[in-house]
Coordinates of C-alpha atoms in Angstrom, one line a residue:
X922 CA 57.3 47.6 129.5
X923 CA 58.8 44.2 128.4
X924 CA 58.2 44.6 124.4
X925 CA 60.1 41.1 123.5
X926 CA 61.7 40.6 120.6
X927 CA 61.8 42.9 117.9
X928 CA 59.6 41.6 114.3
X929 CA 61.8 44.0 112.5
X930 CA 65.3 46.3 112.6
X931 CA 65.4 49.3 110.5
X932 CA 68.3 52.3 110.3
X933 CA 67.2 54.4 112.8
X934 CA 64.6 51.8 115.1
X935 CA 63.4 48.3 116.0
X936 CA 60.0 47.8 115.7
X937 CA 58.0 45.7 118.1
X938 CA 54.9 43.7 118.0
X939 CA 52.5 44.2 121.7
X940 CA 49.5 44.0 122.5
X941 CA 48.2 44.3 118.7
X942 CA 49.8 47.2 118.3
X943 CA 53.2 48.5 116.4
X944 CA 55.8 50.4 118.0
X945 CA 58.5 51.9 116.4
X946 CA 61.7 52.3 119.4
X947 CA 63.9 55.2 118.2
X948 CA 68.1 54.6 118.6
X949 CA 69.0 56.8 121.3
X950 CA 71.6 58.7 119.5
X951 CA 69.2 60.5 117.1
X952 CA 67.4 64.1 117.5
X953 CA 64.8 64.2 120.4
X954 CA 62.4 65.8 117.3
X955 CA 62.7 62.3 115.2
X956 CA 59.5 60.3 116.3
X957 CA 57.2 63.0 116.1
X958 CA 59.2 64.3 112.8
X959 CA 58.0 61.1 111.7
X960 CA 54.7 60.4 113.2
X961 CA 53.7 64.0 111.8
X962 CA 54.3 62.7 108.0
X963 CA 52.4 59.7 108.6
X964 CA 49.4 61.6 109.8
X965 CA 49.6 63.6 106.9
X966 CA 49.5 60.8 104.8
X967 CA 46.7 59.2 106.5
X968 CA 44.3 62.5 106.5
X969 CA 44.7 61.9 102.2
X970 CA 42.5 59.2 102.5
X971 CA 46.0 56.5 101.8
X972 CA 46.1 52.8 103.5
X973 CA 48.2 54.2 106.1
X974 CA 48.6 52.5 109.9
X975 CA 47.5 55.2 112.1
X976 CA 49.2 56.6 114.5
X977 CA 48.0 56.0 118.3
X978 CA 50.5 57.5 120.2
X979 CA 54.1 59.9 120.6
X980 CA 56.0 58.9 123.8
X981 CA 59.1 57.5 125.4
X982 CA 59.6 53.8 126.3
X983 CA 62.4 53.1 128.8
X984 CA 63.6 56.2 128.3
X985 CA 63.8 56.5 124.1
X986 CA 60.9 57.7 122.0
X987 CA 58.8 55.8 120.2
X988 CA 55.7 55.4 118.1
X989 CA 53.1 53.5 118.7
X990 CA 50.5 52.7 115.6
X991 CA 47.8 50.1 114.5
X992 CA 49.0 46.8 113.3
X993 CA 48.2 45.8 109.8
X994 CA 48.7 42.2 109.6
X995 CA 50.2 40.9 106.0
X996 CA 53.6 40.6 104.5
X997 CA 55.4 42.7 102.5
X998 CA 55.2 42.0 99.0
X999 CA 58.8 42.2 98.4
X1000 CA 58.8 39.1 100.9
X1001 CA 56.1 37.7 98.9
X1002 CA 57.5 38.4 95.5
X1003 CA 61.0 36.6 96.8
X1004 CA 58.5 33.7 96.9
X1005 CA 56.8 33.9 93.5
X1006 CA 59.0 35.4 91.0
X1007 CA 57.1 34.1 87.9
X1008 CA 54.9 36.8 89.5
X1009 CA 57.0 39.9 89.4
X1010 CA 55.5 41.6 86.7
X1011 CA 51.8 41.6 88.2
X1012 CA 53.3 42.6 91.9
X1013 CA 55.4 45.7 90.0
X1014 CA 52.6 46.5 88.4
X1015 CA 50.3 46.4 91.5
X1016 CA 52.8 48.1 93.5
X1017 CA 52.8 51.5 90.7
X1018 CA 49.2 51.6 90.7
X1019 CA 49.4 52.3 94.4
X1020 CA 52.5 54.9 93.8
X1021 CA 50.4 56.6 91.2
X1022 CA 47.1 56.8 93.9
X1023 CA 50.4 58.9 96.0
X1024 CA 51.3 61.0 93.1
X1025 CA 47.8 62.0 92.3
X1026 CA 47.3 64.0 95.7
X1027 CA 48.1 67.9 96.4
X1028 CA 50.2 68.2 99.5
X1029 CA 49.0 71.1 101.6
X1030 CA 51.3 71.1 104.4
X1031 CA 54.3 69.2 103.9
X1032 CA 58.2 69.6 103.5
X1033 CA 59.1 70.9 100.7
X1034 CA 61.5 68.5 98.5
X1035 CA 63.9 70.8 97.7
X1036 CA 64.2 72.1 100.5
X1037 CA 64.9 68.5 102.1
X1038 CA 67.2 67.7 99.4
X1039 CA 69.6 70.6 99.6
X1040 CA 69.8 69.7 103.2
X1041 CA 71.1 66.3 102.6
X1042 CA 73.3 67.1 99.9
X1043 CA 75.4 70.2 101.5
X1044 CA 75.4 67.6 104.6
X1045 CA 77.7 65.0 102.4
X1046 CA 81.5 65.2 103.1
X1047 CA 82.3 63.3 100.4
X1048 CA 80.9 65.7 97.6
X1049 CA 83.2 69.0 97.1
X1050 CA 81.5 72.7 97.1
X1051 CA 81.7 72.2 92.9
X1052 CA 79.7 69.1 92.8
X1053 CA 77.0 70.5 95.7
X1054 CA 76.9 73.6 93.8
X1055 CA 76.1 71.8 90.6
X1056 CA 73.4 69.3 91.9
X1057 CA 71.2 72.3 94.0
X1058 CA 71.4 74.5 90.5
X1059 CA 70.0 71.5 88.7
X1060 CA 67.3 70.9 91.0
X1061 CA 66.6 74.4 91.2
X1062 CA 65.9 74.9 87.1
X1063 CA 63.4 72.0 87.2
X1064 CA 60.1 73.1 87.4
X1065 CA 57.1 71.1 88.4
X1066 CA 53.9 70.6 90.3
X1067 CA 54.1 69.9 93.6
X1068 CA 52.9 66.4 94.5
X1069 CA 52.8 64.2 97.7
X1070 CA 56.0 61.7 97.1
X1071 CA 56.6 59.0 99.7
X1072 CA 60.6 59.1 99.2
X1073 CA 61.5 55.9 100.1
X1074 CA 59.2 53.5 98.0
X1075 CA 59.9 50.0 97.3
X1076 CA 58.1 46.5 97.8
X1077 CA 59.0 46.0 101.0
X1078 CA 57.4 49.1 102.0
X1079 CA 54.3 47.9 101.4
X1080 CA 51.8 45.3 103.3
X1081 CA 49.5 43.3 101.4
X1082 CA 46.4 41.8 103.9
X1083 CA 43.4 40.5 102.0
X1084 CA 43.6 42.1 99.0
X1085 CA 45.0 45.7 100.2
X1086 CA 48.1 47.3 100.3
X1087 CA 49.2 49.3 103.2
X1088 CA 52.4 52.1 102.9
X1089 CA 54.5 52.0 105.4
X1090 CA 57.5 53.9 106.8
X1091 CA 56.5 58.4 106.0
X1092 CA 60.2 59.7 107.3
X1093 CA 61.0 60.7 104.0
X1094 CA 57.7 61.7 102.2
X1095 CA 57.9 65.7 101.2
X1096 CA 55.9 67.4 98.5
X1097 CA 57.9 67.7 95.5
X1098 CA 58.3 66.4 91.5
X1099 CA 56.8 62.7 91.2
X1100 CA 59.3 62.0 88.9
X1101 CA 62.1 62.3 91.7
X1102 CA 60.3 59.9 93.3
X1103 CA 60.2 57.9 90.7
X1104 CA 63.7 57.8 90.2
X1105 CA 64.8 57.1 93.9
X1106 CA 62.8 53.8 93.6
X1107 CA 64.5 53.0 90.3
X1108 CA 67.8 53.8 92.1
X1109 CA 67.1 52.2 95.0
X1110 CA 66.0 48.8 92.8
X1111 CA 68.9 49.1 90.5
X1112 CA 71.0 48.9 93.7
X1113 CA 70.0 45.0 94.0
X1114 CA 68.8 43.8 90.3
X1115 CA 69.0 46.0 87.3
X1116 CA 66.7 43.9 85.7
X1117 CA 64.0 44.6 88.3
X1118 CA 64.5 48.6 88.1
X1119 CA 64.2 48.9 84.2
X1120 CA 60.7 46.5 84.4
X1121 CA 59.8 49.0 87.0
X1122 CA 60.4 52.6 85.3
X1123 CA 59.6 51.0 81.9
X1124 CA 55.8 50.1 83.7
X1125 CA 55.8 53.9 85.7
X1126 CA 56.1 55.5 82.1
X1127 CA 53.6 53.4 80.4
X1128 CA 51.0 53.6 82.9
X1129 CA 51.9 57.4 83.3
X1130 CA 53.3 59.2 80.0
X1131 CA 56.4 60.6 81.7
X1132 CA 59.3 60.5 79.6
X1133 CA 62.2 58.0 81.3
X1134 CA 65.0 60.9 79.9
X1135 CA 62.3 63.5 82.4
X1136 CA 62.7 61.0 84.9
X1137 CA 66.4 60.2 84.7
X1138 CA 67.4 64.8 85.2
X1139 CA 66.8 63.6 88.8
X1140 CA 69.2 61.2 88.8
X1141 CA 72.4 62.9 90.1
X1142 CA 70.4 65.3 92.3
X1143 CA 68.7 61.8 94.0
X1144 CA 72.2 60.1 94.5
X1145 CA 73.8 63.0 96.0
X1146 CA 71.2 63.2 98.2
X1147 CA 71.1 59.4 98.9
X1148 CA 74.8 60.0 100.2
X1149 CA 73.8 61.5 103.2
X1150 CA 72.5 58.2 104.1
X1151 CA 74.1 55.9 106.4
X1152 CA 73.3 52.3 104.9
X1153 CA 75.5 49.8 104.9
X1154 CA 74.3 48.2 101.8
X1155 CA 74.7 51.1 99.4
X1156 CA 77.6 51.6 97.2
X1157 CA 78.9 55.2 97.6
X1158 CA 81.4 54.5 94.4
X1159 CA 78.0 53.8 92.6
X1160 CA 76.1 56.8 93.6
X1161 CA 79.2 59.2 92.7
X1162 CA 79.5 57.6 89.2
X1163 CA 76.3 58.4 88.5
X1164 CA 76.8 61.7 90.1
X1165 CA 79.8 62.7 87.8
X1166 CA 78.5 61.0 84.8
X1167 CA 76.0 64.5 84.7
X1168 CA 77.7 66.9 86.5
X1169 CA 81.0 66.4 85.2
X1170 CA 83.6 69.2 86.0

């Protein structure tokens, strides 16, 4: 199958464009599980009733496995807010009603954030057995109710098309504290424009009541986990400062 040229390259896949359809080509070097890992959590979120693409199809193209799902035409609003900043506040504010209509639903039969969590951060080399032990006792004493989060939810995770936004990219959705969430979109903001991450957890705790201080216990707990990531853009001196700056030993 002669896909062309990939519209888009993310960490783990290229996505394509065919035949009016999406699909997502996996790297080759990743666990045989990770499509349907993948294409599992977006069902999920699509059975809630969310503007999710759905998913067609599991399989292998050319040998590497890839998802296939309906194509929601649109751009992203980050790429439409890089065009109209006078409009940032109305876009952020758009963009947290629809992360709100997330946090509202009761997962039934999803991963469990912490369990996800304390995955990633006993997979970190860079954190000693001290700092790992620290961040999983922290998570651990925070109670909450359990609540779908998306876990990786920023503006250019979301498709606007004639007045609707579509969600895009499940891999790292779990049930789990909203306010986690919360704080791995400011983090993952504040990574670009600090400006842009304080109007956006300033709006999330107007429009919702949470404290920021309630927001801001995950913060340590989020950036250790965030060092199990391999991107290229993020600043693992960064994530550690914040990491000591609460659980310093």
């Amino acid at each position: 199958m002669n896909l062309g040229s990939p519209i888009a390259i993310g960490n783990t896949a290229k996505i394509y464009l065919h035949n009016e359809m999406i699909i997502k080509v996996f790297r080759d070097d990743l666990p045989l599980t990770e499509a349907q890992y993948e294409a599992d959590k977006q069902k999920i979120a699509y059975s809630y009733g969310l503007q999710v693409p759905k998913v067609l199809d599991v399989t292998l193209i050319a040998g590497r496995q890839a998802i296939i799902m309906e194509y929601v035409p649109g751009k992203t609003i980050g790429d439409i807010l890089s065009q109209n900043k006078d409009q940032t506040a109305y876009y952020m504010n758009l963009s947290i009603d629809v992360q709100q209509k997330i946090h509202q639903i009761i997962p039934d039969s999803l991963e469990p954030m912490r369990e996800k969590i304390r995955r990633q951060i006993e997979s970190v080399n860079c954190l000693d057995a001290r700092h790992k032990t620290c961040l999983i006792q922290k998570m651990e004493s925070i109670t909450f109710e359990t609540k779908l989060c998306h876990g990786d939810f920023h503006l250019f995770n979301l498709l606007l098309s004639n007045e609707k936004v579509t969600i895009i990219d499940w891999v790292d959705s779990s049930a789990g504290d909203i306010r986690a969430d919360v704080y791995r979109t400011y983090l993952l903001y504040s990574q670009f424009s600090k400006a842009l991450a304080d109007l956006y957890v300033h709006v999330y705790c107007e429009k919702s009541g949470i404290a920021k201080d309630d927001i801001f216990q995950w913060a340590p707990i989020i950036s250790g986990a965030r060092l199990s990531e391999t991107v290229s853009s993020e600043n693992t001196k960064r994530l550690l400062g914040i990491i000591n700056h609460y659980c310093s030993l």
